[in-house]
XYZ file of C-alpha atoms in Angstrom:
149
model
C -44.435 -48.302 94.053
C -41.009 -47.229 93.515
C -40.070 -43.761 93.420
C -37.850 -42.590 90.445
C -34.665 -40.841 91.626
C -34.996 -37.105 91.634
C -33.190 -35.871 88.605
C -30.753 -32.959 89.265
C -30.767 -30.333 86.705
C -27.193 -28.733 85.855
C -26.320 -25.269 86.124
C -24.455 -24.023 83.280
C -20.845 -23.561 84.056
C -19.241 -20.493 83.394
C -17.651 -21.509 80.103
C -21.182 -22.446 78.745
C -22.817 -19.127 79.801
C -23.183 -16.710 76.927
C -20.384 -14.559 76.495
C -20.514 -11.087 74.641
C -19.273 -10.947 71.423
C -17.146 -8.553 70.365
C -17.515 -7.074 66.731
C -14.285 -7.651 65.099
C -12.027 -4.340 64.571
C -13.226 -2.903 61.318
C -10.208 -3.223 58.706
C -8.246 -0.100 57.111
C -10.253 -0.681 54.187
C -13.633 -0.656 55.769
C -12.376 2.438 57.715
C -11.350 4.178 54.423
C -14.384 3.208 52.464
C -16.843 4.628 55.266
C -14.899 7.915 55.550
C -15.046 8.291 51.818
C -18.972 7.539 51.934
C -19.275 10.471 54.450
C -17.213 12.723 52.724
C -19.515 11.777 49.599
C -22.760 12.446 51.755
C -21.396 16.001 52.965
C -20.489 17.555 49.516
C -23.445 19.702 49.338
C -24.276 21.792 46.593
C -23.683 20.555 43.055
C -21.721 17.468 44.420
C -21.099 15.289 41.356
C -18.104 16.771 39.791
C -16.676 16.877 43.440
C -17.785 13.310 43.897
C -16.057 12.189 40.692
C -12.722 13.789 41.739
C -12.802 12.346 45.310
C -13.196 9.215 44.012
C -11.104 9.130 41.352
C -8.311 10.559 43.831
C -9.234 7.795 46.300
C -8.730 4.989 43.795
C -5.653 6.434 42.061
C -3.094 3.776 41.325
C -0.673 5.424 44.195
C -3.737 5.819 46.833
C -3.842 4.066 50.118
C -7.456 2.885 49.279
C -6.856 0.202 46.777
C -3.954 -1.394 48.635
C -6.161 -1.462 51.654
C -8.962 -3.105 49.948
C -6.571 -5.676 48.397
C -5.051 -6.524 51.861
C -8.447 -6.785 53.538
C -9.525 -8.982 50.310
C -6.578 -11.302 51.129
C -7.163 -11.185 54.915
C -10.985 -11.738 54.506
C -10.733 -15.178 52.515
C -12.774 -17.706 54.221
C -13.917 -15.419 56.429
C -17.643 -14.473 55.614
C -18.025 -11.970 58.168
C -14.964 -9.926 57.235
C -15.962 -9.987 53.505
C -19.565 -8.910 54.098
C -18.268 -5.901 56.425
C -15.901 -4.941 53.726
C -19.113 -5.410 50.947
C -21.174 -3.211 53.413
C -18.686 -0.496 53.660
C -18.367 -0.589 49.813
C -22.185 -0.415 49.331
C -22.288 2.624 51.611
C -19.952 4.559 48.970
C -22.098 3.329 46.265
C -25.284 4.372 47.971
C -23.616 7.673 48.986
C -22.736 8.207 45.101
C -26.359 7.207 44.079
C -27.825 9.785 46.413
C -26.067 12.311 44.624
C -26.670 11.001 41.242
C -30.352 11.402 42.299
C -30.054 14.868 42.858
C -28.055 15.391 39.559
C -29.640 15.756 35.886
C -27.119 13.668 33.863
C -27.475 13.039 30.371
C -26.486 9.301 30.292
C -29.975 7.846 30.569
C -29.242 5.210 33.140
C -31.236 4.660 36.412
C -29.035 6.196 39.329
C -28.532 3.013 41.104
C -26.935 1.595 37.885
C -24.964 4.690 37.465
C -23.731 4.728 40.666
C -22.564 1.006 40.270
C -20.776 1.780 36.828
C -19.094 4.848 38.074
C -17.682 3.304 41.186
C -16.545 0.338 39.374
C -14.712 2.643 36.726
C -13.405 4.246 39.702
C -11.993 1.092 41.414
C -10.497 0.338 37.919
C -8.360 3.550 38.151
C -6.071 1.342 40.443
C -5.134 -0.830 37.708
C -4.374 1.660 35.284
C -0.665 2.930 34.505
C -0.212 6.297 36.198
C 0.106 7.880 32.321
C -3.367 6.515 31.696
C -5.312 7.844 34.347
C -5.886 11.774 33.537
C -7.694 10.342 30.062
C -9.777 7.990 32.333
C -10.656 10.666 34.616
C -11.936 12.712 31.305
C -14.064 9.421 30.358
C -15.556 9.538 34.122
C -16.437 13.095 33.392
C -18.104 12.222 30.549
C -20.082 9.891 32.267
C -21.128 12.459 34.603
C -22.014 15.338 32.127
C -25.340 16.918 32.770
C -28.112 16.892 30.354
C -29.380 20.020 28.753
């Protein structure tokens, strides 16, 4: 009986060994969104009017956040990881706003989740408004957050 030659197992080379993946550096937009979410979460007593002012200011036509979001969106085209990170950061803002709405009694008649989404979308739209229209839009936002009697 002939013996089959002993097969050698290869050791993985240095390049084939698992390397630690380094998470990508957060974009300016992610950093700004996460800071905004933290600010919203820390507003304290009767936070809704201040939350709307904070969001409206963050998304004003001349504010840095809309420009950072635009740049991050362009840089993330074709990069699913970057786009997911940006979406996750935005979702943190929406969820912080939702928590505020849960604690506030508004007379709008929407679920807090939907109301937060509508308010955030309206604030994001401020970046595309002419500066002369922003005051009117902010009054409309105040109407969307009025208290129930």
